[in-house]
PDB file of C-alpha atoms in Angstrom:
ATOM      1  CA  MET A   1       1.736  78.350-132.288  1.00  0.00           C
ATOM      2  CA  SER A   2       3.687  81.480-131.331  1.00  0.00           C
ATOM      3  CA  CYS A   3       2.264  83.281-134.150  1.00  0.00           C
ATOM      4  CA  PHE A   4      -1.414  82.014-133.541  1.00  0.00           C
ATOM      5  CA  GLU A   5      -0.617  82.585-129.855  1.00  0.00           C
ATOM      6  CA  PHE A   6       0.115  86.522-130.680  1.00  0.00           C
ATOM      7  CA  HIS A   7      -2.555  86.929-133.244  1.00  0.00           C
ATOM      8  CA  SER A   8      -4.634  85.702-130.422  1.00  0.00           C
ATOM      9  CA  LYS A   9      -3.747  87.832-128.384  1.00  0.00           C
ATOM     10  CA  LYS A  10      -3.451  90.847-130.174  1.00  0.00           C
ATOM     11  CA  ILE A  11      -7.760  90.571-130.920  1.00  0.00           C
ATOM     12  CA  ASN A  12      -7.963  89.703-126.998  1.00  0.00           C
ATOM     13  CA  LEU A  13      -8.639  85.559-127.344  1.00  0.00           C
ATOM     14  CA  LYS A  14      -7.560  83.345-124.696  1.00  0.00           C
ATOM     15  CA  THR A  15      -6.424  79.455-125.957  1.00  0.00           C
ATOM     16  CA  ASN A  16      -8.026  77.666-123.694  1.00  0.00           C
ATOM     17  CA  LYS A  17      -4.991  74.165-123.146  1.00  0.00           C
ATOM     18  CA  ALA A  18      -7.291  71.972-121.287  1.00  0.00           C
ATOM     19  CA  LYS A  19      -9.363  72.180-123.844  1.00  0.00           C
ATOM     20  CA  SER A  20      -7.316  72.346-126.929  1.00  0.00           C
ATOM     21  CA  GLY A  21      -5.290  69.545-128.884  1.00  0.00           C
ATOM     22  CA  ILE A  22      -2.994  68.894-132.001  1.00  0.00           C
ATOM     23  CA  MET A  23      -3.640  66.367-134.309  1.00  0.00           C
ATOM     24  CA  VAL A  24      -0.970  65.558-136.987  1.00  0.00           C
ATOM     25  CA  VAL A  25      -2.645  63.835-139.942  1.00  0.00           C
ATOM     26  CA  PHE A  26      -0.247  61.260-141.645  1.00  0.00           C
ATOM     27  CA  LYS A  27      -0.833  59.014-145.335  1.00  0.00           C
ATOM     28  CA  ARG A  28       1.352  56.780-143.907  1.00  0.00           C
ATOM     29  CA  LYS A  29       0.085  53.658-142.352  1.00  0.00           C
ATOM     30  CA  ASN A  30       2.719  53.233-139.164  1.00  0.00           C
ATOM     31  CA  PRO A  31       3.597  56.926-138.721  1.00  0.00           C
ATOM     32  CA  LYS A  32       5.609  57.491-135.161  1.00  0.00           C
ATOM     33  CA  TYR A  33       2.997  59.873-133.882  1.00  0.00           C
ATOM     34  CA  PRO A  34       4.293  62.222-131.845  1.00  0.00           C
ATOM     35  CA  THR A  35       4.038  62.595-128.114  1.00  0.00           C
ATOM     36  CA  GLY A  36       4.449  65.158-125.324  1.00  0.00           C
ATOM     37  CA  LYS A  37       2.652  68.857-125.145  1.00  0.00           C
ATOM     38  CA  LEU A  38       3.745  71.827-127.702  1.00  0.00           C
ATOM     39  CA  LEU A  39       3.448  74.902-125.807  1.00  0.00           C
ATOM     40  CA  GLY A  40       1.406  73.633-123.070  1.00  0.00           C
ATOM     41  CA  ILE A  41      -1.285  72.009-125.687  1.00  0.00           C
ATOM     42  CA  PRO A  42      -0.819  68.169-125.299  1.00  0.00           C
ATOM     43  CA  TYR A  43      -1.551  66.247-128.932  1.00  0.00           C
ATOM     44  CA  ILE A  44      -4.576  63.580-129.442  1.00  0.00           C
ATOM     45  CA  LYS A  45      -5.039  60.889-132.179  1.00  0.00           C
ATOM     46  CA  SER A  46      -8.520  61.506-132.565  1.00  0.00           C
ATOM     47  CA  TYR A  47     -11.234  64.702-132.661  1.00  0.00           C
ATOM     48  CA  LYS A  48     -14.871  65.029-133.166  1.00  0.00           C
ATOM     49  CA  TYR A  49     -15.428  67.953-135.444  1.00  0.00           C
ATOM     50  CA  LEU A  50     -18.841  69.235-136.359  1.00  0.00           C
ATOM     51  CA  GLY A  51     -20.830  65.685-135.259  1.00  0.00           C
ATOM     52  CA  THR A  52     -17.791  63.810-137.470  1.00  0.00           C
ATOM     53  CA  HIS A  53     -15.243  61.436-135.779  1.00  0.00           C
ATOM     54  CA  LEU A  54     -11.609  61.602-137.166  1.00  0.00           C
ATOM     55  CA  ASN A  55      -8.251  60.081-136.677  1.00  0.00           C
ATOM     56  CA  TYR A  56      -4.549  60.862-137.375  1.00  0.00           C
ATOM     57  CA  THR A  57      -5.236  58.513-140.721  1.00  0.00           C
ATOM     58  CA  ILE A  58      -8.103  60.516-142.106  1.00  0.00           C
ATOM     59  CA  ARG A  59      -9.924  57.160-142.166  1.00  0.00           C
ATOM     60  CA  ILE A  60     -12.955  56.777-141.331  1.00  0.00           C
ATOM     61  CA  SER A  61     -13.477  53.924-139.104  1.00  0.00           C
ATOM     62  CA  ASP A  62     -13.590  55.903-135.717  1.00  0.00           C
ATOM     63  CA  HIS A  63     -16.595  57.496-137.014  1.00  0.00           C
ATOM     64  CA  LEU A  64     -18.004  54.052-138.169  1.00  0.00           C
ATOM     65  CA  ASP A  65     -17.598  52.911-135.020  1.00  0.00           C
ATOM     66  CA  GLU A  66     -19.163  55.467-133.188  1.00  0.00           C
ATOM     67  CA  ILE A  67     -22.691  55.211-135.617  1.00  0.00           C
ATOM     68  CA  GLU A  68     -23.082  51.926-134.423  1.00  0.00           C
ATOM     69  CA  ARG A  69     -22.528  52.661-130.993  1.00  0.00           C
ATOM     70  CA  LYS A  70     -25.428  55.381-131.451  1.00  0.00           C
ATOM     71  CA  HIS A  71     -27.051  52.846-133.280  1.00  0.00           C
ATOM     72  CA  LYS A  72     -27.407  50.112-130.335  1.00  0.00           C
ATOM     73  CA  PHE A  73     -28.047  52.766-127.553  1.00  0.00           C
ATOM     74  CA  ILE A  74     -31.019  54.172-130.000  1.00  0.00           C
ATOM     75  CA  LYS A  75     -32.080  50.371-130.762  1.00  0.00           C
ATOM     76  CA  ARG A  76     -32.302  49.139-126.795  1.00  0.00           C
ATOM     77  CA  SER A  77     -34.239  52.561-126.242  1.00  0.00           C
ATOM     78  CA  LEU A  78     -37.521  52.488-128.406  1.00  0.00           C
ATOM     79  CA  MET A  79     -37.297  48.517-128.741  1.00  0.00           C
ATOM     80  CA  PRO A  80     -40.829  48.149-127.049  1.00  0.00           C
ATOM     81  CA  LEU A  81     -41.469  50.965-129.656  1.00  0.00           C
ATOM     82  CA  LEU A  82     -39.843  49.215-132.317  1.00  0.00           C
ATOM     83  CA  MET A  83     -41.368  45.321-131.957  1.00  0.00           C
ATOM     84  CA  LYS A  84     -45.031  46.862-132.917  1.00  0.00           C
ATOM     85  CA  ARG A  85     -43.339  46.593-136.338  1.00  0.00           C
ATOM     86  CA  HIS A  86     -45.182  49.874-137.763  1.00  0.00           C
ATOM     87  CA  HIS A  87     -42.637  50.400-141.003  1.00  0.00           C
ATOM     88  CA  ARG A  88     -43.717  53.558-141.052  1.00  0.00           C
ATOM     89  CA  LEU A  89     -42.768  55.107-137.717  1.00  0.00           C
ATOM     90  CA  ASN A  90     -39.564  53.006-138.019  1.00  0.00           C
ATOM     91  CA  MET A  91     -38.468  54.187-140.719  1.00  0.00           C
ATOM     92  CA  ASN A  92     -39.098  57.770-140.004  1.00  0.00           C
ATOM     93  CA  LEU A  93     -37.223  57.108-136.176  1.00  0.00           C
ATOM     94  CA  PHE A  94     -34.600  55.832-138.243  1.00  0.00           C
ATOM     95  CA  ARG A  95     -34.349  58.715-140.433  1.00  0.00           C
ATOM     96  CA  ILE A  96     -34.392  61.458-137.924  1.00  0.00           C
ATOM     97  CA  LEU A  97     -32.313  59.373-135.202  1.00  0.00           C
ATOM     98  CA  VAL A  98     -29.434  57.582-136.969  1.00  0.00           C
ATOM     99  CA  VAL A  99     -29.383  59.214-140.773  1.00  0.00           C
ATOM    100  CA  PRO A 100     -27.880  62.648-139.309  1.00  0.00           C
ATOM    101  CA  SER A 101     -25.302  60.886-137.705  1.00  0.00           C
ATOM    102  CA  PHE A 102     -24.168  59.572-141.699  1.00  0.00           C
ATOM    103  CA  ARG A 103     -24.883  63.241-143.897  1.00  0.00           C
ATOM    104  CA  MET A 104     -21.883  64.287-141.393  1.00  0.00           C
ATOM    105  CA  VAL A 105     -19.668  61.623-143.997  1.00  0.00           C
ATOM    106  CA  GLY A 106     -22.057  62.570-146.648  1.00  0.00           C
ATOM    107  CA  GLY A 107     -19.572  66.499-147.315  1.00  0.00           C
ATOM    108  CA  ILE A 108     -15.389  63.822-147.227  1.00  0.00           C
ATOM    109  CA  TYR A 109     -17.596  60.604-149.374  1.00  0.00           C
ATOM    110  CA  SER A 110     -16.708  61.648-152.684  1.00  0.00           C
ATOM    111  CA  GLN A 111     -12.807  62.201-150.889  1.00  0.00           C
ATOM    112  CA  LEU A 112     -13.273  58.404-149.442  1.00  0.00           C
ATOM    113  CA  THR A 113     -11.537  55.705-151.346  1.00  0.00           C
ATOM    114  CA  ASP A 114     -13.957  52.807-152.364  1.00  0.00           C
ATOM    115  CA  SER A 115     -13.512  50.687-149.991  1.00  0.00           C
ATOM    116  CA  ASP A 116     -14.689  53.152-147.561  1.00  0.00           C
ATOM    117  CA  GLN A 117     -17.168  54.447-149.532  1.00  0.00           C
ATOM    118  CA  ARG A 118     -18.702  50.475-149.146  1.00  0.00           C
ATOM    119  CA  LYS A 119     -17.917  50.184-145.382  1.00  0.00           C
ATOM    120  CA  VAL A 120     -20.329  53.846-145.157  1.00  0.00           C
ATOM    121  CA  ASP A 121     -23.241  51.526-147.511  1.00  0.00           C
ATOM    122  CA  THR A 122     -22.877  48.211-146.202  1.00  0.00           C
ATOM    123  CA  LEU A 123     -22.997  50.127-142.311  1.00  0.00           C
ATOM    124  CA  ASN A 124     -25.862  51.883-144.081  1.00  0.00           C
ATOM    125  CA  ARG A 125     -28.225  49.180-145.177  1.00  0.00           C
ATOM    126  CA  ARG A 126     -26.895  46.688-142.481  1.00  0.00           C
ATOM    127  CA  LEU A 127     -28.340  48.946-139.556  1.00  0.00           C
ATOM    128  CA  PHE A 128     -31.814  49.959-140.853  1.00  0.00           C
ATOM    129  CA  ARG A 129     -32.611  46.186-142.063  1.00  0.00           C
ATOM    130  CA  ASP A 130     -31.407  46.413-137.496  1.00  0.00           C
ATOM    131  CA  PHE A 131     -33.700  49.030-137.314  1.00  0.00           C
ATOM    132  CA  MET A 132     -36.758  47.777-139.179  1.00  0.00           C
ATOM    133  CA  LEU A 133     -35.739  44.566-137.210  1.00  0.00           C
ATOM    134  CA  TRP A 134     -35.658  42.480-140.986  1.00  0.00           C
ATOM    135  CA  PRO A 135     -33.923  39.225-141.166  1.00  0.00           C
ATOM    136  CA  THR A 136     -30.771  40.009-142.605  1.00  0.00           C
ATOM    137  CA  SER A 137     -31.157  38.032-146.247  1.00  0.00           C
ATOM    138  CA  THR A 138     -33.695  40.679-146.895  1.00  0.00           C
ATOM    139  CA  PRO A 139     -32.457  42.350-150.168  1.00  0.00           C
ATOM    140  CA  ASN A 140     -29.724  44.941-150.589  1.00  0.00           C
ATOM    141  CA  GLN A 141     -31.711  46.202-153.866  1.00  0.00           C
ATOM    142  CA  THR A 142     -34.897  46.373-151.524  1.00  0.00           C
ATOM    143  CA  VAL A 143     -32.837  48.259-148.546  1.00  0.00           C
ATOM    144  CA  HIS A 144     -31.512  50.256-151.586  1.00  0.00           C
ATOM    145  CA  ASP A 145     -34.812  51.821-152.727  1.00  0.00           C
ATOM    146  CA  ILE A 146     -36.516  52.257-149.592  1.00  0.00           C
ATOM    147  CA  ILE A 147     -33.736  54.345-147.781  1.00  0.00           C
ATOM    148  CA  GLY A 148     -32.495  55.587-151.039  1.00  0.00           C
TER     149      GLY A 148
END
């Protein structure tokens, strides 16, 4: 860190320690996560970077939870409009308001484990069905053909 501060001062950049954090990344399942601060900067367990929520194990679960929370808020806000059942409008609203959250995963999708990739795909289909007000019994192939 002192190297970072040295070079920052060299080019007249100041570190805002109140808005900064250090996230240590682990590959183990149950790591001993550091606590406290390093040079006045706290350790953090999760971080939002370019709209993608990451945690210290680099699992996608935090981001998927955030997508689901955002979907519920959008659906609740638009429910009177969605209830009119204009399928093309509902589909366009889903693509405009919800799909961008999934696109944030696109950059790391190929690096995810198979189970995480299945979680992303399953959540995408489930939220689309829910947004379109379709029954959960709608075949996966039908949903896949529509959303691509």
